[in-house]
Amino acid sequence: MKDTRLEKKQFGETPEGEKVYKYTLRNVDGMEVDIINYGGIISRWTSKDKDGNQGNIVLNFNDLRSYMEGGAFLGALIGRFANRISNSSFTLDKKKYELNKNESENHLHGGEKGFDKVVWNAATRIRMESASLILTYTSHHMEEGYPGNLDVKVTYTLKNDNALEVQYEASTDRPTIINLTQHSYFNLSADFSRDILDHELLLNAESYLPVNNELIPIGEYRAVKGTPFDFGKYRAIGDSIFNNDEQLLIGKGYDHCWILDTEKGDLELAASLYHWRSGRRLEVYTTEPSIQFYSGNLLSGYCTIDKKMIYGKRQGLCLETQHYPDSPNQPRFPSVRLDPGKDYCTKTIYKLSVV
């Protein structure tokens, strides 16, 4: 009899002697999601194609050392702040906080040791219709430069309808900022020798945030209509990525934040990704106000182990649901402030099907 299952295996050990485990969530359709409690990383995700064959649709490494050294935030939970903060600083209640610099003068994805590089506490839950992994972590006051002791809980739940729900929760003991996301690289072909340019993408957005040469938003909301950034209808990623467009040249492809056409806080469709060869479709629903679409432009420079390239340019893409980049320094953007007594709670659902 088929049922939901959850298995646990040791995946490795950090240099400090912390044991790392791999948790496999399995549903009645045979879909499996592997998650390691180092970085909350999704290290494998199988999905059927139109012929019924299971294939892994996320870029991954085979061992813990590779995740610790290989770069590119492959499959990881991102925090305290997803995306970039300009000049690695922000001001809160008239006090300036200096963050660790890890991308030139800027702060990216939580810094030198963000949530992608810590060992999370893990608990599991099995129900008839789902299997869940509950990860918790306390980020201490001034970790990477952020104020406040921040208690974080992220729950991955694989359901029998082939949806993976990611729920983010947090609380703090003093005012701080927060912006969490998931950084899996998808390739729905399940053939990582292929790039993602033949994937068709739909983004539920009428505007996006143009950036400067350091990929920091310039503060403008720019309409997508009539530009290479218009994915209002399904369109192949490769259709316009080589256009002589200033923003595409700056990003070396797509690495921008789209402003979602959704009601504030409602769980609505943000993006849909389709690969016609395999028949796989990935739908992304979120309560977040924006989504960062990154077309894997720099993978060949960051996914290296022992100086050997593991993945090449555009062999995977990210769809990162989040608040806007550099929000603490841009008054026009929605607030990312979290105060004591308030709860941070957002949800994103990735739903797979065959079309």
GROMACS .gro file of C-alpha atoms in nm:
model
  355
    1MET     CA    1   0.000   0.000   0.000
    2LYS     CA    2   0.133   0.342  -0.096
    3ASP     CA    3   0.155   0.604   0.176
    4THR     CA    4   0.352   0.909   0.282
    5ARG     CA    5   0.691   0.830   0.428
    6LEU     CA    6   0.981   1.008   0.591
    7GLU     CA    7   1.331   0.864   0.622
    8LYS     CA    8   1.642   0.997   0.797
    9LYS     CA    9   2.007   0.922   0.716
   10GLN     CA   10   2.334   1.078   0.824
   11PHE     CA   11   2.471   1.296   0.543
   12GLY     CA   12   2.801   1.402   0.694
   13GLU     CA   13   2.967   1.597   0.970
   14THR     CA   14   3.086   1.957   0.987
   15PRO     CA   15   3.450   2.038   1.077
   16GLU     CA   16   3.316   2.139   1.420
   17GLY     CA   17   3.177   1.788   1.471
   18GLU     CA   18   2.807   1.862   1.416
   19LYS     CA   19   2.623   1.572   1.252
   20VAL     CA   20   2.420   1.658   0.944
   21TYR     CA   21   2.123   1.448   0.835
   22LYS     CA   22   1.931   1.401   0.513
   23TYR     CA   23   1.553   1.372   0.543
   24THR     CA   24   1.357   1.216   0.257
   25LEU     CA   25   0.991   1.312   0.228
   26ARG     CA   26   0.788   1.080   0.006
   27ASN     CA   27   0.424   1.103  -0.104
   28VAL     CA   28   0.178   0.850  -0.249
   29ASP     CA   29   0.266   0.949  -0.607
   30GLY     CA   30   0.629   0.851  -0.553
   31MET     CA   31   0.757   1.209  -0.544
   32GLU     CA   32   1.057   1.244  -0.315
   33VAL     CA   33   1.217   1.554  -0.166
   34ASP     CA   34   1.552   1.526   0.010
   35ILE     CA   35   1.638   1.802   0.257
   36ILE     CA   36   1.952   1.828   0.467
   37ASN     CA   37   1.951   2.019   0.794
   38TYR     CA   38   2.271   2.198   0.696
   39GLY     CA   39   2.136   2.516   0.538
   40GLY     CA   40   1.787   2.366   0.508
   41ILE     CA   41   1.900   2.261   0.162
   42ILE     CA   42   1.672   2.082  -0.083
   43SER     CA   43   1.925   1.837  -0.222
   44ARG     CA   44   1.698   1.631  -0.450
   45TRP     CA   45   1.343   1.659  -0.577
   46THR     CA   46   1.197   1.391  -0.803
   47SER     CA   47   0.898   1.446  -1.029
   48LYS     CA   48   0.734   1.238  -1.301
   49ASP     CA   49   0.757   1.345  -1.665
   50LYS     CA   50   0.483   1.292  -1.928
   51ASP     CA   51   0.596   0.930  -1.972
   52GLY     CA   52   0.576   0.856  -1.600
   53ASN     CA   53   0.953   0.856  -1.544
   54GLN     CA   54   1.082   1.011  -1.220
   55GLY     CA   55   1.367   1.259  -1.251
   56ASN     CA   56   1.549   1.500  -1.020
   57ILE     CA   57   1.454   1.859  -1.108
   58VAL     CA   58   1.688   2.058  -0.878
   59LEU     CA   59   2.062   2.109  -0.913
   60ASN     CA   60   2.247   1.938  -0.631
   61PHE     CA   61   2.577   1.817  -0.487
   62ASN     CA   62   2.648   1.464  -0.368
   63ASP     CA   63   2.819   1.535  -0.036
   64LEU     CA   64   2.828   1.783   0.251
   65ARG     CA   65   3.174   1.922   0.171
   66SER     CA   66   3.056   2.026  -0.172
   67TYR     CA   67   2.763   2.217  -0.021
   68MET     CA   68   2.996   2.385   0.227
   69GLU     CA   69   3.247   2.489  -0.039
   70GLY     CA   70   3.063   2.488  -0.372
   71GLY     CA   71   2.890   2.824  -0.363
   72ALA     CA   72   2.583   2.954  -0.550
   73PHE     CA   73   2.350   2.898  -0.246
   74LEU     CA   74   2.240   2.574  -0.413
   75GLY     CA   75   1.900   2.468  -0.276
   76ALA     CA   76   1.940   2.659   0.051
   77LEU     CA   77   1.726   2.857   0.291
   78ILE     CA   78   1.828   3.223   0.275
   79GLY     CA   79   1.833   3.467   0.569
   80ARG     CA   80   1.835   3.681   0.765
   81PHE     CA   81   1.787   3.889   0.453
   82ALA     CA   82   1.742   3.745   0.106
   83ASN     CA   83   1.898   3.935  -0.184
   84ARG     CA   84   2.117   4.244  -0.157
   85ILE     CA   85   2.158   4.527   0.092
   86SER     CA   86   2.352   4.820  -0.049
   87ASN     CA   87   2.677   4.925   0.119
   88SER     CA   88   2.619   4.644   0.370
   89SER     CA   89   2.435   4.876   0.608
   90PHE     CA   90   2.094   5.003   0.710
   91THR     CA   91   1.945   5.236   0.969
   92LEU     CA   92   1.675   5.132   1.214
   93ASP     CA   93   1.534   5.371   1.475
   94LYS     CA   94   1.812   5.618   1.393
   95LYS     CA   95   2.083   5.363   1.462
   96LYS     CA   96   2.308   5.246   1.180
   97TYR     CA   97   2.395   4.878   1.156
   98GLU     CA   98   2.696   4.755   0.962
   99LEU     CA   99   2.658   4.410   0.806
  100ASN     CA  100   2.927   4.174   0.685
  101LYS     CA  101   3.030   4.241   0.325
  102ASN     CA  102   3.028   3.935   0.099
  103GLU     CA  103   2.967   4.079  -0.249
  104SER     CA  104   3.206   4.368  -0.308
  105GLU     CA  105   3.076   4.649  -0.082
  106ASN     CA  106   2.731   4.492  -0.052
  107HIS     CA  107   2.567   4.229   0.166
  108LEU     CA  108   2.412   3.930  -0.013
  109HIS     CA  109   2.179   3.657   0.116
  110GLY     CA  110   2.260   3.699   0.484
  111GLY     CA  111   2.636   3.747   0.467
  112GLU     CA  112   2.942   3.530   0.513
  113LYS     CA  113   2.756   3.281   0.732
  114GLY     CA  114   2.390   3.318   0.654
  115PHE     CA  115   2.116   3.066   0.720
  116ASP     CA  116   2.247   2.862   0.426
  117LYS     CA  117   2.560   2.774   0.625
  118VAL     CA  118   2.425   2.674   0.966
  119VAL     CA  119   2.304   2.342   1.105
  120TRP     CA  120   1.933   2.365   1.184
  121ASN     CA  121   1.753   2.166   1.456
  122ALA     CA  122   1.511   1.923   1.293
  123ALA     CA  123   1.186   1.751   1.384
  124THR     CA  124   0.949   1.547   1.168
  125ARG     CA  125   0.575   1.497   1.134
  126ILE     CA  126   0.382   1.234   0.938
  127ARG     CA  127   0.015   1.253   0.847
  128MET     CA  128  -0.192   1.049   0.603
  129GLU     CA  129  -0.189   1.330   0.346
  130SER     CA  130   0.158   1.480   0.408
  131ALA     CA  131   0.509   1.449   0.545
  132SER     CA  132   0.679   1.747   0.712
  133LEU     CA  133   1.027   1.850   0.820
  134ILE     CA  134   1.033   2.128   1.081
  135LEU     CA  135   1.360   2.320   1.102
  136THR     CA  136   1.441   2.569   1.378
  137TYR     CA  137   1.734   2.802   1.437
  138THR     CA  138   1.815   3.091   1.671
  139SER     CA  139   2.014   3.369   1.509
  140HIS     CA  140   2.178   3.559   1.792
  141HIS     CA  141   2.196   3.934   1.840
  142MET     CA  142   2.450   4.093   1.601
  143GLU     CA  143   2.505   3.771   1.404
  144GLU     CA  144   2.640   3.897   1.069
  145GLY     CA  145   2.561   4.247   1.203
  146TYR     CA  146   2.184   4.210   1.250
  147PRO     CA  147   2.020   4.331   1.573
  148GLY     CA  148   1.803   4.108   1.791
  149ASN     CA  149   1.786   3.744   1.885
  150LEU     CA  150   1.575   3.595   1.607
  151ASP     CA  151   1.396   3.262   1.652
  152VAL     CA  152   1.321   3.109   1.311
  153LYS     CA  153   1.108   2.810   1.211
  154VAL     CA  154   1.079   2.680   0.855
  155THR     CA  155   0.842   2.392   0.782
  156TYR     CA  156   0.870   2.191   0.461
  157THR     CA  157   0.553   1.988   0.392
  158LEU     CA  158   0.522   1.750   0.097
  159LYS     CA  159   0.158   1.676   0.016
  160ASN     CA  160  -0.005   1.401  -0.184
  161ASP     CA  161  -0.111   1.644  -0.458
  162ASN     CA  162   0.261   1.694  -0.543
  163ALA     CA  163   0.282   2.032  -0.371
  164LEU     CA  164   0.572   2.128  -0.146
  165GLU     CA  165   0.467   2.392   0.105
  166VAL     CA  166   0.732   2.607   0.271
  167GLN     CA  167   0.615   2.805   0.572
  168TYR     CA  168   0.847   3.062   0.730
  169GLU     CA  169   0.794   3.188   1.086
  170ALA     CA  170   1.005   3.410   1.310
  171SER     CA  171   1.000   3.630   1.621
  172THR     CA  172   1.253   3.870   1.772
  173ASP     CA  173   1.337   4.028   2.108
  174ARG     CA  174   1.424   4.368   1.959
  175PRO     CA  175   1.353   4.556   1.635
  176THR     CA  176   1.524   4.398   1.335
  177ILE     CA  177   1.478   4.325   0.964
  178ILE     CA  178   1.396   3.994   0.798
  179ASN     CA  179   1.341   3.857   0.448
  180LEU     CA  180   1.351   3.479   0.402
  181THR     CA  181   1.340   3.270   0.084
  182GLN     CA  182   1.432   2.937  -0.075
  183HIS     CA  183   1.711   2.921  -0.333
  184SER     CA  184   1.662   2.598  -0.531
  185TYR     CA  185   1.780   2.591  -0.892
  186PHE     CA  186   1.520   2.423  -1.111
  187ASN     CA  187   1.574   2.240  -1.438
  188LEU     CA  188   1.249   2.065  -1.526
  189SER     CA  189   1.416   1.858  -1.798
  190ALA     CA  190   1.593   1.659  -1.520
  191ASP     CA  191   1.889   1.655  -1.762
  192PHE     CA  192   2.152   1.888  -1.620
  193SER     CA  193   2.358   1.882  -1.938
  194ARG     CA  194   2.080   2.100  -2.085
  195ASP     CA  195   2.025   2.468  -2.012
  196ILE     CA  196   1.693   2.621  -1.914
  197LEU     CA  197   1.645   2.849  -2.215
  198ASP     CA  198   1.372   2.625  -2.361
  199HIS     CA  199   1.165   2.648  -2.040
  200GLU     CA  200   0.855   2.863  -2.077
  201LEU     CA  201   0.786   3.107  -1.795
  202LEU     CA  202   0.483   3.303  -1.678
  203LEU     CA  203   0.519   3.574  -1.413
  204ASN     CA  204   0.209   3.735  -1.262
  205ALA     CA  205   0.361   4.084  -1.266
  206GLU     CA  206   0.317   4.409  -1.455
  207SER     CA  207   0.632   4.575  -1.325
  208TYR     CA  208   0.984   4.494  -1.208
  209LEU     CA  209   1.273   4.667  -1.031
  210PRO     CA  210   1.555   4.787  -1.260
  211VAL     CA  211   1.901   4.775  -1.101
  212ASN     CA  212   2.236   4.952  -1.115
  213ASN     CA  213   2.567   4.790  -1.207
  214GLU     CA  214   2.588   4.627  -0.861
  215LEU     CA  215   2.238   4.476  -0.901
  216ILE     CA  216   2.092   4.710  -0.642
  217PRO     CA  217   1.743   4.847  -0.727
  218ILE     CA  218   1.753   5.211  -0.837
  219GLY     CA  219   1.418   5.276  -0.667
  220GLU     CA  220   1.208   5.280  -0.983
  221TYR     CA  221   0.909   5.059  -1.063
  222ARG     CA  222   0.932   4.988  -1.436
  223ALA     CA  223   0.649   4.845  -1.649
  224VAL     CA  224   0.729   4.514  -1.819
  225LYS     CA  225   0.497   4.567  -2.116
  226GLY     CA  226   0.685   4.579  -2.445
  227THR     CA  227   1.015   4.478  -2.283
  228PRO     CA  228   1.210   4.149  -2.249
  229PHE     CA  229   1.079   4.139  -1.891
  230ASP     CA  230   0.720   4.076  -1.993
  231PHE     CA  231   0.624   3.720  -1.897
  232GLY     CA  232   0.253   3.794  -1.866
  233LYS     CA  233   0.197   3.497  -2.096
  234TYR     CA  234   0.407   3.181  -2.123
  235ARG     CA  235   0.724   3.263  -2.314
  236ALA     CA  236   1.053   3.078  -2.359
  237ILE     CA  237   1.328   3.220  -2.140
  238GLY     CA  238   1.564   3.214  -2.438
  239ASP     CA  239   1.335   3.433  -2.650
  240SER     CA  240   1.476   3.766  -2.529
  241ILE     CA  241   1.764   3.687  -2.295
  242PHE     CA  242   2.023   3.783  -2.559
  243ASN     CA  243   1.855   4.115  -2.644
  244ASN     CA  244   2.067   4.428  -2.635
  245ASP     CA  245   1.874   4.557  -2.334
  246GLU     CA  246   2.060   4.759  -2.070
  247GLN     CA  247   1.909   4.566  -1.779
  248LEU     CA  248   1.984   4.226  -1.936
  249LEU     CA  249   2.342   4.338  -1.999
  250ILE     CA  250   2.380   4.448  -1.636
  251GLY     CA  251   2.241   4.119  -1.503
  252LYS     CA  252   2.415   3.908  -1.769
  253GLY     CA  253   2.063   3.778  -1.823
  254TYR     CA  254   1.768   3.781  -1.585
  255ASP     CA  255   1.851   3.856  -1.221
  256HIS     CA  256   1.570   4.090  -1.124
  257CYS     CA  257   1.277   4.129  -0.889
  258TRP     CA  258   0.922   4.126  -1.031
  259ILE     CA  259   0.645   4.304  -0.837
  260LEU     CA  260   0.355   4.061  -0.811
  261ASP     CA  261  -0.001   4.151  -0.908
  262THR     CA  262  -0.148   4.004  -0.593
  263GLU     CA  263  -0.345   4.119  -0.293
  264LYS     CA  264  -0.127   4.193   0.008
  265GLY     CA  265  -0.073   3.879   0.211
  266ASP     CA  266  -0.295   3.651   0.002
  267LEU     CA  267  -0.164   3.317  -0.124
  268GLU     CA  268  -0.178   3.362  -0.501
  269LEU     CA  269  -0.007   3.242  -0.817
  270ALA     CA  270   0.326   3.420  -0.866
  271ALA     CA  271   0.489   3.214  -1.141
  272SER     CA  272   0.444   2.910  -1.361
  273LEU     CA  273   0.730   2.729  -1.533
  274TYR     CA  274   0.672   2.477  -1.811
  275HIS     CA  275   0.907   2.242  -1.995
  276TRP     CA  276   0.736   2.108  -2.306
  277ARG     CA  277   0.983   1.823  -2.371
  278SER     CA  278   0.922   1.660  -2.033
  279GLY     CA  279   0.567   1.790  -1.984
  280ARG     CA  280   0.653   1.906  -1.631
  281ARG     CA  281   0.493   2.222  -1.499
  282LEU     CA  282   0.590   2.401  -1.177
  283GLU     CA  283   0.350   2.655  -1.026
  284VAL     CA  284   0.464   2.889  -0.748
  285TYR     CA  285   0.209   3.038  -0.507
  286THR     CA  286   0.313   3.283  -0.237
  287THR     CA  287   0.202   3.540   0.020
  288GLU     CA  288   0.513   3.748  -0.060
  289PRO     CA  289   0.491   4.071  -0.266
  290SER     CA  290   0.765   3.987  -0.517
  291ILE     CA  291   0.967   3.715  -0.685
  292GLN     CA  292   1.330   3.719  -0.795
  293PHE     CA  293   1.383   3.536  -1.122
  294TYR     CA  294   1.748   3.441  -1.170
  295SER     CA  295   1.840   3.260  -1.491
  296GLY     CA  296   2.161   3.105  -1.354
  297ASN     CA  297   2.389   3.339  -1.545
  298LEU     CA  298   2.691   3.293  -1.317
  299LEU     CA  299   2.662   2.925  -1.230
  300SER     CA  300   2.979   2.837  -1.418
  301GLY     CA  301   3.172   3.077  -1.196
  302TYR     CA  302   3.031   2.973  -0.858
  303CYS     CA  303   2.947   2.600  -0.875
  304THR     CA  304   3.301   2.468  -0.852
  305ILE     CA  305   3.458   2.197  -0.638
  306ASP     CA  306   3.835   2.152  -0.630
  307LYS     CA  307   3.856   2.405  -0.917
  308LYS     CA  308   3.632   2.183  -1.130
  309MET     CA  309   3.311   2.330  -1.274
  310ILE     CA  310   3.009   2.130  -1.160
  311TYR     CA  311   2.731   2.321  -1.335
  312GLY     CA  312   2.746   2.551  -1.634
  313LYS     CA  313   2.584   2.880  -1.722
  314ARG     CA  314   2.201   2.869  -1.714
  315GLN     CA  315   2.172   2.499  -1.631
  316GLY     CA  316   1.928   2.596  -1.358
  317LEU     CA  317   1.703   2.887  -1.263
  318CYS     CA  318   1.571   3.029  -0.937
  319LEU     CA  319   1.225   3.160  -0.850
  320GLU     CA  320   1.280   3.323  -0.511
  321THR     CA  321   0.966   3.455  -0.339
  322GLN     CA  322   1.055   3.744  -0.110
  323HIS     CA  323   1.031   4.113  -0.024
  324TYR     CA  324   1.219   4.360  -0.243
  325PRO     CA  325   1.601   4.378  -0.246
  326ASP     CA  326   1.758   4.660  -0.043
  327SER     CA  327   1.423   4.736   0.122
  328PRO     CA  328   1.578   4.871   0.445
  329ASN     CA  329   1.740   5.151   0.243
  330GLN     CA  330   1.448   5.230   0.012
  331PRO     CA  331   1.154   5.406   0.183
  332ARG     CA  332   0.918   5.342  -0.114
  333PHE     CA  333   0.950   4.965  -0.075
  334PRO     CA  334   0.731   4.756   0.161
  335SER     CA  335   0.871   4.733   0.512
  336VAL     CA  336   1.083   4.437   0.621
  337ARG     CA  337   1.086   4.545   0.985
  338LEU     CA  338   1.001   4.295   1.260
  339ASP     CA  339   0.930   4.414   1.615
  340PRO     CA  340   0.908   4.225   1.944
  341GLY     CA  341   0.561   4.085   2.000
  342LYS     CA  342   0.497   4.063   1.627
  343ASP     CA  343   0.514   3.742   1.425
  344TYR     CA  344   0.676   3.701   1.086
  345CYS     CA  345   0.483   3.444   0.884
  346THR     CA  346   0.494   3.385   0.509
  347LYS     CA  347   0.417   3.087   0.289
  348THR     CA  348   0.522   2.965  -0.053
  349ILE     CA  349   0.389   2.656  -0.232
  350TYR     CA  350   0.561   2.482  -0.523
  351LYS     CA  351   0.315   2.258  -0.707
  352LEU     CA  352   0.425   2.014  -0.978
  353SER     CA  353   0.209   1.856  -1.246
  354VAL     CA  354   0.232   1.706  -1.594
  355VAL     CA  355   0.066   1.887  -1.883
   0.00000   0.00000   0.00000
